[in-house]
mmCIF file with all atom_site columns, C-alpha atoms in Angstrom:
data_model
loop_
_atom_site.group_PDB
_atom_site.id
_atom_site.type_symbol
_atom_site.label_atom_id
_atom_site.label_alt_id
_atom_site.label_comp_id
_atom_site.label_asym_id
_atom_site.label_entity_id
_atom_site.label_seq_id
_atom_site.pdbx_PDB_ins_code
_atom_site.Cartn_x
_atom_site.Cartn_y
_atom_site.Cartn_z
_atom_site.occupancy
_atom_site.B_iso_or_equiv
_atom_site.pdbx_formal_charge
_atom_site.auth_seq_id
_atom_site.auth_comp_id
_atom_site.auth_asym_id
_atom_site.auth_atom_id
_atom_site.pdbx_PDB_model_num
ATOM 1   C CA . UNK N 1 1   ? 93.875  70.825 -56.590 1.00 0.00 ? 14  UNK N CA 1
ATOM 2   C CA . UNK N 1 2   ? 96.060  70.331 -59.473 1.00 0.00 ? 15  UNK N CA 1
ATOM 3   C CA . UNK N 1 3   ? 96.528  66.394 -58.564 1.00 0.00 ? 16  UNK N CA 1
ATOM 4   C CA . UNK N 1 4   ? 92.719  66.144 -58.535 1.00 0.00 ? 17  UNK N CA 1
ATOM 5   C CA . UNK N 1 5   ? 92.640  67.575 -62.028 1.00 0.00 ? 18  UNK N CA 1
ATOM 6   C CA . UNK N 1 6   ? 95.298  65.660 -63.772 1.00 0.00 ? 19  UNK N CA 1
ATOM 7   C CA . UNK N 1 7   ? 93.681  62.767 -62.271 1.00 0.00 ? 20  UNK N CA 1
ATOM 8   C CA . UNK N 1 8   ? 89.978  63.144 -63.375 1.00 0.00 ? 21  UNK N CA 1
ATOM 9   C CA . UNK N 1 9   ? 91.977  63.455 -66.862 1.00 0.00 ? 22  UNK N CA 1
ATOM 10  C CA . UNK N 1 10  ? 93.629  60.525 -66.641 1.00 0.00 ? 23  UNK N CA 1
ATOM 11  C CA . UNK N 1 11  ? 97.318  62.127 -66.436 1.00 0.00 ? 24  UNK N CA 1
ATOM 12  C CA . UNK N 1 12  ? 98.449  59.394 -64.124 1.00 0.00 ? 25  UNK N CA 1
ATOM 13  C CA . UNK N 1 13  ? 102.163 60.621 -64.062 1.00 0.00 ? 26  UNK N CA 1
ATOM 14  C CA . UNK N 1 14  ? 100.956 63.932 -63.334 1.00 0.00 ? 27  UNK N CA 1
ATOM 15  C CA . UNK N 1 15  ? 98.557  63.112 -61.029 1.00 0.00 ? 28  UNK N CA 1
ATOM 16  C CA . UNK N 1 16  ? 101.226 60.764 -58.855 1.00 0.00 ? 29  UNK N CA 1
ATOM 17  C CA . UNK N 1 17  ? 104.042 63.785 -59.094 1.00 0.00 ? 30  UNK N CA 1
ATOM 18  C CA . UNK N 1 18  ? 101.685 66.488 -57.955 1.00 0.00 ? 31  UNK N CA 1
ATOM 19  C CA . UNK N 1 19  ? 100.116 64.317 -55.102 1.00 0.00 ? 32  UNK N CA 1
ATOM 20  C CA . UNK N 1 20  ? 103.218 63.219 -53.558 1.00 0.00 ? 33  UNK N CA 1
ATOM 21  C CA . UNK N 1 21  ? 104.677 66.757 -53.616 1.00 0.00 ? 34  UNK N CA 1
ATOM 22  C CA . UNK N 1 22  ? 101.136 67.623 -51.475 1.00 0.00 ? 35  UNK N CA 1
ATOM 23  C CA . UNK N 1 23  ? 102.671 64.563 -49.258 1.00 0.00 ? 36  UNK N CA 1
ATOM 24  C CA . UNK N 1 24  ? 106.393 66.236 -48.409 1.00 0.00 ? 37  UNK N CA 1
ATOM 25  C CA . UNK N 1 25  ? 104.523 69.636 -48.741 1.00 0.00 ? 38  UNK N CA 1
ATOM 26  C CA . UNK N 1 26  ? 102.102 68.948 -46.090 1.00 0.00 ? 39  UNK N CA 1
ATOM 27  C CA . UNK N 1 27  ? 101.249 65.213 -45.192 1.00 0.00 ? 40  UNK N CA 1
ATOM 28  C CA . UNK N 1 28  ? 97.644  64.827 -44.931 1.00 0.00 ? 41  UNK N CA 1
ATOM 29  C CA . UNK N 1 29  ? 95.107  62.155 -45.370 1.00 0.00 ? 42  UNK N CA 1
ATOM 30  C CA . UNK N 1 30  ? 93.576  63.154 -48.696 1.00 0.00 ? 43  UNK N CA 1
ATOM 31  C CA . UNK N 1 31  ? 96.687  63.285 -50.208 1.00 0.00 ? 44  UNK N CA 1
ATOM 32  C CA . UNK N 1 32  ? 98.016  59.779 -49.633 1.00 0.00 ? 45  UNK N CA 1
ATOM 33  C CA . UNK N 1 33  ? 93.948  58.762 -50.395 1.00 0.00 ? 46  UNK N CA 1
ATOM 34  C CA . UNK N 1 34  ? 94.231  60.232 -54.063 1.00 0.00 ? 47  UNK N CA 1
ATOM 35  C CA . UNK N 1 35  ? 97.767  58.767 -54.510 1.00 0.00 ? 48  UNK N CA 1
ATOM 36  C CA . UNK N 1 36  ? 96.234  55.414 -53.491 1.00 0.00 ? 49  UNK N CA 1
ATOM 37  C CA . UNK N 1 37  ? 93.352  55.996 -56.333 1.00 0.00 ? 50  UNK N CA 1
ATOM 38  C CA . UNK N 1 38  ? 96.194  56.818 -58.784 1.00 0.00 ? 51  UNK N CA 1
ATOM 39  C CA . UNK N 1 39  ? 98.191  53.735 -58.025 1.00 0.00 ? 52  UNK N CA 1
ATOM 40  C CA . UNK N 1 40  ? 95.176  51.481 -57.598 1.00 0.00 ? 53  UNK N CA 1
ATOM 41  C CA . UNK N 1 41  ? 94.133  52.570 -60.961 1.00 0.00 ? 54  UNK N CA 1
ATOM 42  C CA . UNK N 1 42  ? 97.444  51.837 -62.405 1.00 0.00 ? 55  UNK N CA 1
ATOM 43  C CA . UNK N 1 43  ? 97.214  48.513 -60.739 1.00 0.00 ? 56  UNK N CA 1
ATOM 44  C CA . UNK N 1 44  ? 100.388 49.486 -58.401 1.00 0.00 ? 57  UNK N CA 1
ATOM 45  C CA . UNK N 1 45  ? 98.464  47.400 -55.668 1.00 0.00 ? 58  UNK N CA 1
ATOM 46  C CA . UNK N 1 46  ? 101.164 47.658 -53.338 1.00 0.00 ? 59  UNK N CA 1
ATOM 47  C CA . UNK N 1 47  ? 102.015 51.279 -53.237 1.00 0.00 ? 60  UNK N CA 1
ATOM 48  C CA . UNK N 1 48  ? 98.046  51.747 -53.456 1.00 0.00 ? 61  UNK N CA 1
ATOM 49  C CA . UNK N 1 49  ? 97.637  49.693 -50.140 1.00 0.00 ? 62  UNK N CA 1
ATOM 50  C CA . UNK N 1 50  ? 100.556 51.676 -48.475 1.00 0.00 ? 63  UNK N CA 1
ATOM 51  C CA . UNK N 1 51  ? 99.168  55.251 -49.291 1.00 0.00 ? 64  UNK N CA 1
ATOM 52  C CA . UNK N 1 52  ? 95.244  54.048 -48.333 1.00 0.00 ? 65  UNK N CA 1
ATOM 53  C CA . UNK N 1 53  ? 96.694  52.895 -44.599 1.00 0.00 ? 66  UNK N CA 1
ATOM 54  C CA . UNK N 1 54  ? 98.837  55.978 -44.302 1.00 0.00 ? 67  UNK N CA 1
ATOM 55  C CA . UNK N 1 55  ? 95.358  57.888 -44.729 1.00 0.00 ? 68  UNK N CA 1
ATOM 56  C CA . UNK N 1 56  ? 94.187  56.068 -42.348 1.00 0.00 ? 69  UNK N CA 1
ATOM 57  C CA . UNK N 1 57  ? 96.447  56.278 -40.250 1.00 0.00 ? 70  UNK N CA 1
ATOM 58  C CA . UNK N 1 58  ? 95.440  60.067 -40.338 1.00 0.00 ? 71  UNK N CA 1
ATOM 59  C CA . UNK N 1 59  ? 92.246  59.988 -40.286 1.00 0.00 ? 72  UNK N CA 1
ATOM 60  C CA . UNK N 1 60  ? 90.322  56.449 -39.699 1.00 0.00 ? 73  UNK N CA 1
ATOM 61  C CA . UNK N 1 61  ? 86.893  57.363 -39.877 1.00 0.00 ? 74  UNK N CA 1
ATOM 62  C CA . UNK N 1 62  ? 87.103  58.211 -43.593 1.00 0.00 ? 75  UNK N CA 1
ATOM 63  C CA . UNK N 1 63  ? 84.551  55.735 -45.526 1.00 0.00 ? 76  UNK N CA 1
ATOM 64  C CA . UNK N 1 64  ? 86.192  56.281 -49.160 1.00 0.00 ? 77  UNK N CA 1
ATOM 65  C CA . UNK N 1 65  ? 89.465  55.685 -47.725 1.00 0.00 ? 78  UNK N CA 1
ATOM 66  C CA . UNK N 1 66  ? 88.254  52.041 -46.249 1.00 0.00 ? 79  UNK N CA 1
ATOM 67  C CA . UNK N 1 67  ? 85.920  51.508 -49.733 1.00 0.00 ? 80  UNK N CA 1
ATOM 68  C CA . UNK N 1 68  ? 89.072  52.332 -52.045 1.00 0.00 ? 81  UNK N CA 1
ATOM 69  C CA . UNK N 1 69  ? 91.168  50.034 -49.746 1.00 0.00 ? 82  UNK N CA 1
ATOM 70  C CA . UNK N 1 70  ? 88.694  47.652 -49.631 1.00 0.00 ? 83  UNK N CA 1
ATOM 71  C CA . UNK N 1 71  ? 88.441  47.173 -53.730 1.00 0.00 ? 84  UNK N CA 1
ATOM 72  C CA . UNK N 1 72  ? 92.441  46.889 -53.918 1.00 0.00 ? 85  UNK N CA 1
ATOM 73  C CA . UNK N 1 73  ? 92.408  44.514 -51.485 1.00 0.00 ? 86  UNK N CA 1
ATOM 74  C CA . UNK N 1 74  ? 89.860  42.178 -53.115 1.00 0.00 ? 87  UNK N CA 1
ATOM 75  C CA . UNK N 1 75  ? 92.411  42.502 -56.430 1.00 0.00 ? 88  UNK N CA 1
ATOM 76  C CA . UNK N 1 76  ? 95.173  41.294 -54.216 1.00 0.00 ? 89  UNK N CA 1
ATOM 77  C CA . UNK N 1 77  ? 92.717  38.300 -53.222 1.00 0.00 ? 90  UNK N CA 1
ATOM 78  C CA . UNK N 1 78  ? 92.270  39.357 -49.601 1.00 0.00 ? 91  UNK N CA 1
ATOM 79  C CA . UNK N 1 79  ? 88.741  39.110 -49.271 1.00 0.00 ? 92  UNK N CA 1
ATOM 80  C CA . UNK N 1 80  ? 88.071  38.832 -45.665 1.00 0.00 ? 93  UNK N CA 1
ATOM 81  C CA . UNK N 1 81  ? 90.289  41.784 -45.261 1.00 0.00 ? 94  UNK N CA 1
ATOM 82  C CA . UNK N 1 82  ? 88.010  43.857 -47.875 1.00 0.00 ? 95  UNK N CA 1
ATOM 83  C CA . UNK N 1 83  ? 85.130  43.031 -46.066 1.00 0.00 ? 96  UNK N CA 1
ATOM 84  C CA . UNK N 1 84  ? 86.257  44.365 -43.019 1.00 0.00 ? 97  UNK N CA 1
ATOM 85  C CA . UNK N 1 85  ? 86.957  47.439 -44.677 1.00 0.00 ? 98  UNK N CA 1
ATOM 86  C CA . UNK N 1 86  ? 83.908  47.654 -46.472 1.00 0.00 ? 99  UNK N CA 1
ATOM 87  C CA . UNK N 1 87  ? 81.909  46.986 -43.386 1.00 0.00 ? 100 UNK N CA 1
ATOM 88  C CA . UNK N 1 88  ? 83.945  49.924 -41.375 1.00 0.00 ? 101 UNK N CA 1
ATOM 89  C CA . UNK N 1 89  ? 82.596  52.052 -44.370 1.00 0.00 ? 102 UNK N CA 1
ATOM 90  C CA . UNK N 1 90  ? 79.056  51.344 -43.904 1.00 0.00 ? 103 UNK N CA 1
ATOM 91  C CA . UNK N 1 91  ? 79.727  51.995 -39.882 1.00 0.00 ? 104 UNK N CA 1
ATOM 92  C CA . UNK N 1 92  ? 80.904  55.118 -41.113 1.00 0.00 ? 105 UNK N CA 1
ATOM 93  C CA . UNK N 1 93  ? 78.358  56.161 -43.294 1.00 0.00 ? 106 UNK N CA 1
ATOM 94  C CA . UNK N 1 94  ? 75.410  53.945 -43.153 1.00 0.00 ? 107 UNK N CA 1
ATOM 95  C CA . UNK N 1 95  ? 74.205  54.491 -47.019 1.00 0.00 ? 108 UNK N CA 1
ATOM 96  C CA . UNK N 1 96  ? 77.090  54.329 -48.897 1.00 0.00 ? 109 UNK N CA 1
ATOM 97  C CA . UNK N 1 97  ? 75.998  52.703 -51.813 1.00 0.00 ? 110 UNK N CA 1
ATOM 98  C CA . UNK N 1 98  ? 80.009  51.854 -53.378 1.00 0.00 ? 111 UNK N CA 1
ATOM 99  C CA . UNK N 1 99  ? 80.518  49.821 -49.740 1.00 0.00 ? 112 UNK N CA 1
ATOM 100 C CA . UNK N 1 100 ? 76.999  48.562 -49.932 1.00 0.00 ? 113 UNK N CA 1
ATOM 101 C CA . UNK N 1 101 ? 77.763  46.933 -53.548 1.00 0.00 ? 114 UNK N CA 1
ATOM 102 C CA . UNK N 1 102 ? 81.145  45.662 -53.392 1.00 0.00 ? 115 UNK N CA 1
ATOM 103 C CA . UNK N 1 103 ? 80.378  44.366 -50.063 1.00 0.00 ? 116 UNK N CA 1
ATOM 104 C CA . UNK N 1 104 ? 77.333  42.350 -51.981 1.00 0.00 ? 117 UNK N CA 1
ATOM 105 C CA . UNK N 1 105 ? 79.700  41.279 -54.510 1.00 0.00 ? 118 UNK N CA 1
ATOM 106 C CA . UNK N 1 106 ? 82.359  39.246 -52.114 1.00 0.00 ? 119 UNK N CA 1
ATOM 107 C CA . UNK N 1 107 ? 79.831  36.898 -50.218 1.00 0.00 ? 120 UNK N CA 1
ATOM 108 C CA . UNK N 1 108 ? 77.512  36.460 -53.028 1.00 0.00 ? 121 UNK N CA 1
ATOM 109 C CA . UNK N 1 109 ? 80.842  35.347 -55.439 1.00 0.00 ? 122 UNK N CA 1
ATOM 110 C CA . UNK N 1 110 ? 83.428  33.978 -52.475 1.00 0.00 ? 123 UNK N CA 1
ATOM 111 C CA . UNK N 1 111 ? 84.408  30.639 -52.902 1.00 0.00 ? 124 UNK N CA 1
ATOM 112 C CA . UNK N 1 112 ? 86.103  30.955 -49.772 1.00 0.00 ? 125 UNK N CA 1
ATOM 113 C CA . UNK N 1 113 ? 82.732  28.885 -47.233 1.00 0.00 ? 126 UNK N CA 1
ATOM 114 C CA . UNK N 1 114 ? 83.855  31.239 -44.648 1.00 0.00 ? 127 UNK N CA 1
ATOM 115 C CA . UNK N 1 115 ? 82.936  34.572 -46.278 1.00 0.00 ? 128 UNK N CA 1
ATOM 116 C CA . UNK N 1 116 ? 80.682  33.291 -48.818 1.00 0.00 ? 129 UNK N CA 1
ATOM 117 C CA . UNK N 1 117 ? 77.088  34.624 -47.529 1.00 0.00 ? 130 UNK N CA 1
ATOM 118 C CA . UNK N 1 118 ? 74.308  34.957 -50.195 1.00 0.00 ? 131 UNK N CA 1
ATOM 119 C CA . UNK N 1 119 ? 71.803  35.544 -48.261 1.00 0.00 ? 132 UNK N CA 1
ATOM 120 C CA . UNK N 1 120 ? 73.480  38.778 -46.374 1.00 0.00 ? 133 UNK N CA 1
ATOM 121 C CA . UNK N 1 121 ? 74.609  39.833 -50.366 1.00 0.00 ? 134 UNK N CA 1
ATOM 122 C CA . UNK N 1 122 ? 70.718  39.999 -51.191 1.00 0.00 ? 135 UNK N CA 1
ATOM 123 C CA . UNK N 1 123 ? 69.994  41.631 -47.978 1.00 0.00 ? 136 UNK N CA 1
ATOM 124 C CA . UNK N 1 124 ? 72.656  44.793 -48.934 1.00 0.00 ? 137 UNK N CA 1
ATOM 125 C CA . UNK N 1 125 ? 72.122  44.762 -52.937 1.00 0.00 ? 138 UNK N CA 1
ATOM 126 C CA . UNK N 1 126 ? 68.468  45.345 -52.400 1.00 0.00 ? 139 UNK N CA 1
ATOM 127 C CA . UNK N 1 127 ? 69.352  48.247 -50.417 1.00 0.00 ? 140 UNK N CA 1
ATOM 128 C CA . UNK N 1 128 ? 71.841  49.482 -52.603 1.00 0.00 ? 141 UNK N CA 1
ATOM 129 C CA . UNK N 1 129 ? 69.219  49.193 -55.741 1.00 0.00 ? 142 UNK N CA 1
ATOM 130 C CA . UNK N 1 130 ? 66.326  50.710 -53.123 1.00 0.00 ? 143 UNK N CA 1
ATOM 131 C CA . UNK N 1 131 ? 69.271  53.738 -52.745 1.00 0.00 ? 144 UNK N CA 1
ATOM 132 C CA . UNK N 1 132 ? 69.611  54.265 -56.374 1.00 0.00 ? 145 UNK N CA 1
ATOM 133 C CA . UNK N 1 133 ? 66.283  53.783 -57.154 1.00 0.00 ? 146 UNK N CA 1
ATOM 134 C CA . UNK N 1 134 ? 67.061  51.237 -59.050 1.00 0.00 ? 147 UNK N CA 1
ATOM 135 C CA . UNK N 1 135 ? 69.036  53.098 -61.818 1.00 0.00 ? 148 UNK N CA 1
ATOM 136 C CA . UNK N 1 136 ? 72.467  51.331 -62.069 1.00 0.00 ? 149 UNK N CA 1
ATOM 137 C CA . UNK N 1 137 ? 72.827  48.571 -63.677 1.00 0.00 ? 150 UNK N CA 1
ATOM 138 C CA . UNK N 1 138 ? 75.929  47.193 -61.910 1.00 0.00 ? 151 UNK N CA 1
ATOM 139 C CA . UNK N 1 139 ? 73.787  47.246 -58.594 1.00 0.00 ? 152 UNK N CA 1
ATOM 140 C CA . UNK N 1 140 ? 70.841  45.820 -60.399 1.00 0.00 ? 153 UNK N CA 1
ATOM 141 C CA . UNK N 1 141 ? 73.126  43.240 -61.763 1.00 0.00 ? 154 UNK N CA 1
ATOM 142 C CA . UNK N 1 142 ? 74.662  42.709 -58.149 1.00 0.00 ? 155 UNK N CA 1
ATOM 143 C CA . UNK N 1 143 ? 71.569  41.983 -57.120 1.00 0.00 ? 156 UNK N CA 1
ATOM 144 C CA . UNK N 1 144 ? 70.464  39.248 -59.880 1.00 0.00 ? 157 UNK N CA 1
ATOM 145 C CA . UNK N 1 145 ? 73.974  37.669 -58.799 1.00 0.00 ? 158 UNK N CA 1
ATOM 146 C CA . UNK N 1 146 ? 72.946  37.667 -55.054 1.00 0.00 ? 159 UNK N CA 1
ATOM 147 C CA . UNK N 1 147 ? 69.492  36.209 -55.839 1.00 0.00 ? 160 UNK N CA 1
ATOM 148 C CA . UNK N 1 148 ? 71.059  33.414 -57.708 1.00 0.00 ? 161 UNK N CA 1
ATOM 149 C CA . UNK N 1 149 ? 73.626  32.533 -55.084 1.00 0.00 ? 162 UNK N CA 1
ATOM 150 C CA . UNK N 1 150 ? 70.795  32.631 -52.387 1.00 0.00 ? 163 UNK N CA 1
ATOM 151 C CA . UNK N 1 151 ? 68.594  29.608 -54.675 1.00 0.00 ? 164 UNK N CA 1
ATOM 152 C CA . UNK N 1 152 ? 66.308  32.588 -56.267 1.00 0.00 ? 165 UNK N CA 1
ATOM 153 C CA . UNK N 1 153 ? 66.622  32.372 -59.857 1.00 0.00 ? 166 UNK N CA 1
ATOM 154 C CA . UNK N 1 154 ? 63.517  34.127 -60.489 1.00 0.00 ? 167 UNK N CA 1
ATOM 155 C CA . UNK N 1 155 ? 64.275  36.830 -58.571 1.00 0.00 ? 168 UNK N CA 1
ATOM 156 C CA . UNK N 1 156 ? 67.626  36.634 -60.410 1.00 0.00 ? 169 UNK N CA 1
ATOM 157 C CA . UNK N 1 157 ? 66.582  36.128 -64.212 1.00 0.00 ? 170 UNK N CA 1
ATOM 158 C CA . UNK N 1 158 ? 63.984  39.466 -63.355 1.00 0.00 ? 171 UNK N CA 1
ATOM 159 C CA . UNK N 1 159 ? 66.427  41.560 -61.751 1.00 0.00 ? 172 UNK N CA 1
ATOM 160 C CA . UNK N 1 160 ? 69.634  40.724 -64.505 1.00 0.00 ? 173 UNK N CA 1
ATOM 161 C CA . UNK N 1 161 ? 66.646  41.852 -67.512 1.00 0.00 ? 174 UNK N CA 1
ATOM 162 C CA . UNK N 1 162 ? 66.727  44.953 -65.396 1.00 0.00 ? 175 UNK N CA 1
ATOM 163 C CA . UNK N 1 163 ? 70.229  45.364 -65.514 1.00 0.00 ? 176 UNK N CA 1
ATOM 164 C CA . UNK N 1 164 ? 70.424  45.101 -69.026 1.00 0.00 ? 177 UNK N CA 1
ATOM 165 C CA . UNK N 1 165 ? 67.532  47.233 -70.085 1.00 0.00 ? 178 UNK N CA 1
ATOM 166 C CA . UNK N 1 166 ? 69.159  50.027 -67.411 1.00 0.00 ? 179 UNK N CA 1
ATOM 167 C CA . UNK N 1 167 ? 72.601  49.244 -69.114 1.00 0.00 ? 180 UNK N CA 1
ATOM 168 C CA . UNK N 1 168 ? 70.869  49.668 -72.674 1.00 0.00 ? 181 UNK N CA 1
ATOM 169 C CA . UNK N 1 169 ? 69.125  52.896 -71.437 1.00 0.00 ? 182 UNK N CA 1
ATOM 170 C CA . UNK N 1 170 ? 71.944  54.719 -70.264 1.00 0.00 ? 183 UNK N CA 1
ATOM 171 C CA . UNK N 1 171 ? 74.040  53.623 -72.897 1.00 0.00 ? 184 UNK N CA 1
ATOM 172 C CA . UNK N 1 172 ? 75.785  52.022 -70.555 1.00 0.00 ? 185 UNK N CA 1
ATOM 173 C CA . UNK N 1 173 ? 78.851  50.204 -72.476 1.00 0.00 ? 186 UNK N CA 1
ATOM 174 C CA . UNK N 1 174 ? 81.008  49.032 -69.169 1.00 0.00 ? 187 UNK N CA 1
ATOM 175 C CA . UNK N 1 175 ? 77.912  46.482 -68.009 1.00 0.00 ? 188 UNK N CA 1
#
């Protein structure tokens, strides 16, 4: 709709007015799941946490819902709590590559001993990379992350000269 468009344009304000009329209009799932993207991407963590559970709340089994949850939750510090939802989206949808790489990033980076995993983080990043074929270069450079945690700085030093040739092929200015 409309709210999708102003969105993918970058109209915030437009974006946030248009979904919450789709709200009161008729209160569904995807409409409190784009006003959580809106206010997550205006870094409105709050009101982005409190639309992504009312979609929930709707409709649980949605995998984006629990990924874009998952990511505001890790801003807010909440890691354990973003892993959870980043493992409900991969019980959801198996392959999800998003779920698959943020889900690398928190137990290959944690400092918190209780979530920090590096092994597990290799384990999904080379899946993630072995998804995308290994074009991305924010898996591949998940992945060179992961292998360092886990001791393998070989594996590591190969895998983050991927990522940056990938990055410099694509023209890739983010990585």
């Amino acid at each position: 709709g409309l709210g999708a468009i102003a969105y993918a344009r970058g109209a915030n304000g437009d974006a946030t007015r248009l979904f919450q009329q789709s709200v009161r209009a008729r209160d569904n799932a995807l409409a409190h799941y784009n006003l959580g993207r809106t206010f997550a991407s205006e870094r409105r963590l709050d009101e982005a946490v409190a639309q992504y559970e009312a979609a929930l709340a709707m409709k649980s089994d949605d995998p984006d819902v629990h990924v874009g949850l998952g990511a505001v939750l890790m801003e807010r510090g909440q890691a354990s709590a973003a892993v959870a939802h980043y493992r409900d989206a991969l019980r959801i949808k198996p392959n999800l590559v998003s779920a698959m790489t943020n889900l690398a990033w928190i137990p290959a980076t944690s400092p918190d001993a209780s979530v920090r995993q590096p092994v597990e983080a290799v384990r999904l990043a080379e899946e993630a990379v072995r998804l995308t074929e290994a074009r991305n270069a924010i898996i591949l450079d998940t992945l060179a992350v992961s292998y360092f945690e886990a001791g393998r700085s070989g594996d590591a030093v190969r895998t983050a000269r991927a990522a940056v040739h990938r990055a410099i092929t694509d023209h890739d200015e983010a990585t």
